XYZ file of N, CA and C in Angstrom:
348
model
N 5.735 14.871 16.611
C 6.571 15.089 15.439
C 7.713 16.019 15.845
N 8.927 15.575 15.615
C 10.073 16.414 15.953
C 10.327 17.442 14.849
N 11.269 18.323 15.104
C 11.560 19.427 14.186
C 12.011 18.931 12.812
N 12.806 17.859 12.788
C 13.306 17.312 11.524
C 12.149 16.778 10.665
N 11.232 16.048 11.295
C 10.064 15.524 10.575
C 9.177 16.662 10.083
N 9.017 17.674 10.929
C 8.190 18.824 10.558
C 8.758 19.518 9.319
N 10.073 19.705 9.284
C 10.708 20.337 8.120
C 10.536 19.481 6.870
N 10.630 18.167 7.035
C 10.440 17.254 5.902
C 9.007 17.368 5.368
N 8.044 17.438 6.285
C 6.643 17.623 5.882
C 6.459 18.914 5.106
N 7.034 19.985 5.615
C 6.898 21.284 4.958
C 7.550 21.294 3.580
N 8.720 20.663 3.458
C 9.388 20.577 2.151
C 8.530 19.821 1.146
N 7.968 18.698 1.578
C 7.156 17.887 0.663
C 5.877 18.631 0.289
N 5.258 19.274 1.267
C 4.037 20.038 0.995
C 4.332 21.167 0.008
N 5.436 21.857 0.203
C 5.826 22.942 -0.702
C 6.055 22.403 -2.115
N 6.730 21.259 -2.223
C 6.967 20.639 -3.528
C 5.645 20.266 -4.200
N 4.736 19.643 -3.453
C 3.444 19.227 -4.017
C 2.655 20.440 -4.516
N 2.658 21.503 -3.736
C 1.935 22.717 -4.127
C 2.557 23.358 -5.364
N 3.869 23.416 -5.396
C 4.551 24.011 -6.548
C 4.275 23.196 -7.811
N 4.272 21.885 -7.682
C 4.023 21.006 -8.824
C 2.607 21.181 -9.354
N 1.618 21.149 -8.473
C 0.229 21.258 -8.934
C -0.033 22.651 -9.501
N 0.574 23.670 -8.905
C 0.422 25.029 -9.436
C 1.001 25.113 -10.845
N 2.167 24.541 -11.037
C 2.805 24.552 -12.359
C 1.946 23.831 -13.390
N 1.373 22.701 -13.004
C 0.539 21.934 -13.933
C -0.720 22.709 -14.317
N -1.336 23.343 -13.333
C -2.548 24.123 -13.607
C -2.211 25.333 -14.471
N -1.083 25.978 -14.214
C -0.671 27.123 -15.040
C -0.440 26.708 -16.493
N 0.198 25.575 -16.703
C 0.419 25.084 -18.071
C -0.917 24.822 -18.752
N -1.809 24.138 -18.062
C -3.123 23.813 -18.626
C -3.884 25.088 -18.985
N -3.916 26.019 -18.041
C -4.683 27.248 -18.241
C -4.093 28.091 -19.373
N -2.787 28.124 -19.473
C -2.118 28.876 -20.538
C -2.574 28.394 -21.919
N -2.760 27.095 -22.072
C -3.152 26.523 -23.359
C -4.660 26.531 -23.604
N -5.460 26.579 -22.539
C -6.906 26.432 -22.699
C -7.732 27.677 -22.385
N -7.166 28.632 -21.659
C -7.921 29.818 -21.245
C -7.126 31.082 -21.561
N -7.770 32.217 -21.442
C -7.144 33.491 -21.819
C -6.122 34.000 -20.799
N -6.374 33.771 -19.551
C -5.537 34.327 -18.487
C -4.431 33.357 -18.084
N -3.394 33.875 -17.413
C -2.365 32.967 -16.887
C -2.987 31.897 -15.977
N -3.824 32.310 -15.055
C -4.626 31.373 -14.265
C -6.005 31.999 -14.108
N -6.959 31.447 -14.827
C -8.321 31.985 -14.807
C -9.005 31.659 -13.475
N -10.178 32.206 -13.288
C -10.921 32.019 -12.044
C -11.231 30.543 -11.790
N -11.632 29.838 -12.834
C -11.967 28.413 -12.707
C -10.734 27.593 -12.295
N -9.610 27.863 -12.928
C -8.379 27.137 -12.600
C -7.845 27.544 -11.229
N -8.018 28.803 -10.854
C -7.596 29.251 -9.534
C -8.402 28.547 -8.443
N -9.687 28.341 -8.699
C -10.531 27.620 -7.735
C -10.023 26.187 -7.574
N -9.668 25.554 -8.675
C -9.125 24.195 -8.624
C -7.798 24.179 -7.859
N -6.967 25.176 -8.086
C -5.688 25.279 -7.389
C -5.891 25.420 -5.879
N -6.798 26.287 -5.482
C -7.080 26.472 -4.052
C -7.605 25.183 -3.427
N -8.463 24.478 -4.148
C -8.989 23.201 -3.668
C -7.840 22.196 -3.506
N -6.963 22.134 -4.492
C -5.821 21.211 -4.438
C -4.915 21.542 -3.251
N -4.673 22.824 -3.007
C -3.849 23.228 -1.863
C -4.456 22.723 -0.551
N -5.761 22.864 -0.409
C -6.432 22.398 0.818
C -6.265 20.895 0.983
N -6.381 20.153 -0.109
C -6.235 18.694 -0.052
C -4.799 18.328 0.344
N -3.828 19.022 -0.213
C -2.422 18.752 0.109
C -2.159 19.027 1.589
N -2.686 20.144 2.090
C -2.475 20.519 3.489
C -3.067 19.500 4.451
N -4.121 18.817 4.042
C -4.787 17.851 4.918
C -4.324 16.414 4.695
N -3.378 16.202 3.812
C -2.947 14.842 3.472
C -2.324 14.151 4.689
N -2.910 13.026 5.127
C -2.372 12.310 6.287
C -1.117 11.487 5.972
N -0.777 11.357 4.704
C 0.370 10.530 4.313
C 1.664 11.323 4.150
N 1.608 12.639 4.339
C 2.814 13.450 4.224
C 3.827 13.004 5.258
N 5.088 13.015 5.002
C 5.768 13.466 3.800
C 6.003 12.343 2.791
N 5.536 11.143 3.105
C 5.824 9.998 2.243
C 4.665 9.625 1.337
N 3.828 10.593 1.010
C 2.653 10.290 0.192
C 3.061 9.774 -1.181
N 2.295 8.823 -1.691
C 2.565 8.353 -3.056
C 2.030 9.358 -4.067
N 2.294 9.119 -5.329
C 1.696 9.966 -6.355
C 0.186 9.793 -6.278
N -0.548 10.785 -6.722
C -2.012 10.733 -6.633
C -2.570 9.473 -7.303
N -1.992 9.124 -8.436
C -2.460 7.952 -9.187
C -2.349 6.671 -8.359
N -1.334 6.574 -7.520
C -1.095 5.363 -6.733
C -1.594 5.454 -5.296
N -2.272 6.524 -4.959
C -2.718 6.726 -3.583
C -4.005 5.955 -3.305
N -4.081 5.366 -2.113
C -5.288 4.635 -1.730
C -6.339 5.554 -1.101
N -5.958 6.770 -0.782
C -6.902 7.753 -0.249
C -7.276 8.679 -1.396
N -8.506 8.623 -1.813
C -8.936 9.491 -2.907
C -9.624 10.703 -2.290
N -8.861 11.772 -2.130
C -9.308 12.918 -1.340
C -10.075 13.973 -2.134
N -10.077 13.882 -3.454
C -10.797 14.857 -4.264
C -12.245 14.416 -4.437
N -13.177 15.391 -4.388
C -14.558 15.037 -4.699
C -14.658 14.768 -6.203
N -15.782 14.214 -6.622
C -15.927 13.745 -8.006
C -15.666 14.850 -9.034
N -16.247 16.026 -8.797
C -16.093 17.148 -9.738
C -14.623 17.554 -9.889
N -13.960 17.749 -8.770
C -12.564 18.184 -8.798
C -11.629 17.073 -9.277
N -11.979 15.840 -8.977
C -11.139 14.715 -9.404
C -11.054 14.656 -10.927
N -12.184 14.816 -11.596
C -12.185 14.778 -13.064
C -11.402 15.953 -13.643
N -11.575 17.125 -13.040
C -10.855 18.306 -13.528
C -9.348 18.161 -13.342
N -8.927 17.674 -12.171
C -7.489 17.571 -11.913
C -6.871 16.476 -12.781
N -7.621 15.413 -13.047
C -7.115 14.364 -13.944
C -6.904 14.920 -15.349
N -7.838 15.751 -15.806
C -7.710 16.379 -17.123
C -6.464 17.261 -17.169
N -6.277 18.052 -16.128
C -5.103 18.932 -16.046
C -3.817 18.109 -16.038
N -3.782 17.065 -15.228
C -2.567 16.253 -15.113
C -2.250 15.513 -16.411
N -3.282 15.004 -17.066
C -3.056 14.306 -18.343
C -2.477 15.250 -19.395
N -2.979 16.469 -19.411
C -2.502 17.445 -20.390
C -1.117 17.978 -20.022
N -0.954 18.373 -18.767
C 0.265 19.070 -18.344
C 1.431 18.150 -18.026
N 1.143 16.941 -17.590
C 2.203 16.014 -17.194
C 3.313 15.879 -18.221
N 2.979 15.559 -19.472
C 4.028 15.418 -20.484
C 4.783 16.722 -20.775
N 4.163 17.858 -20.513
C 4.795 19.150 -20.783
C 5.674 19.631 -19.623
N 5.579 18.969 -18.490
C 6.341 19.399 -17.318
C 7.849 19.345 -17.556
N 8.328 18.345 -18.296
C 9.767 18.270 -18.564
C 10.252 19.477 -19.352
N 9.409 19.996 -20.206
C 9.771 21.158 -21.009
C 9.786 22.434 -20.166
N 8.746 22.628 -19.354
C 8.591 23.864 -18.585
C 9.270 23.826 -17.211
N 9.299 22.663 -16.587
C 9.829 22.538 -15.223
C 10.629 21.241 -15.078
N 11.796 21.172 -15.704
C 12.562 19.914 -15.687
C 13.002 19.470 -14.288
N 13.350 20.409 -13.421
C 13.798 20.035 -12.072
C 12.640 19.435 -11.281
N 11.480 20.078 -11.324
C 10.303 19.520 -10.652
C 9.993 18.127 -11.184
N 10.123 17.955 -12.479
C 9.836 16.659 -13.100
C 10.780 15.579 -12.592
N 12.046 15.915 -12.468
C 13.018 14.940 -11.970
C 12.760 14.583 -10.507
N 12.406 15.576 -9.704
C 12.081 15.312 -8.296
C 10.836 14.432 -8.216
N 9.846 14.727 -9.052
C 8.625 13.919 -9.093
C 8.963 12.460 -9.414
N 9.799 12.245 -10.427
C 10.171 10.879 -10.808
C 10.933 10.174 -9.686
N 11.821 10.899 -9.019
C 12.544 10.324 -7.885
C 11.559 9.891 -6.806
N 10.603 10.759 -6.493
C 9.592 10.429 -5.487
C 8.744 9.240 -5.927
N 8.376 9.233 -7.201
C 7.512 8.168 -7.722
C 8.182 6.803 -7.605
N 9.457 6.736 -7.957
C 10.136 5.448 -7.945
C 10.636 5.033 -6.568
N 10.594 5.943 -5.608
C 11.021 5.584 -4.257
C 9.854 5.581 -3.276
N 8.625 5.730 -3.781
C 7.484 5.812 -2.875
C 7.171 4.467 -2.241
N 6.611 4.566 -1.044
C 6.183 3.372 -0.326
C 4.945 2.817 -1.008
N 4.802 1.527 -0.954
C 3.609 0.891 -1.509
C 2.595 0.738 -0.385
N 1.438 1.359 -0.543
C 0.374 1.260 0.434
C -0.628 0.230 -0.049
N -1.025 -0.638 0.849
C -2.011 -1.643 0.476
C -3.392 -1.133 0.831
N -4.348 -1.444 -0.034
C -5.719 -1.056 0.250
C -6.322 -2.065 1.204
N -7.255 -1.614 2.014
C -7.912 -2.504 2.968
C -8.743 -3.530 2.213
N -8.707 -4.738 2.693
C -9.511 -5.798 2.096
C -8.885 -6.428 0.874
N -7.704 -6.008 0.520
C -7.054 -6.554 -0.683
C -6.192 -7.744 -0.340
């Protein structure tokens, strides 16, 4: 991987982390007492680890369209709940992140699943 690709990977990883952190903060603000409670912080740390290990960076699709389901069952249900709740609110709280997300979503590569 050359320096240009490495920088692209780091930019995408930073964007993914910032987006998931923002979504968890929105969810926690509405559902828990703290800005980010212990339970939500654990989910955030887990999400960061998954992002760091993503083999599809920097061209990864949105989680919904990804053929690699990297979250375990417990965390997958929790993150889906967070995303369903926070996703529509992202335009209100983080309009720039939302626009970048949409740009990425509509320009993402289509990955085919094996055996399909």
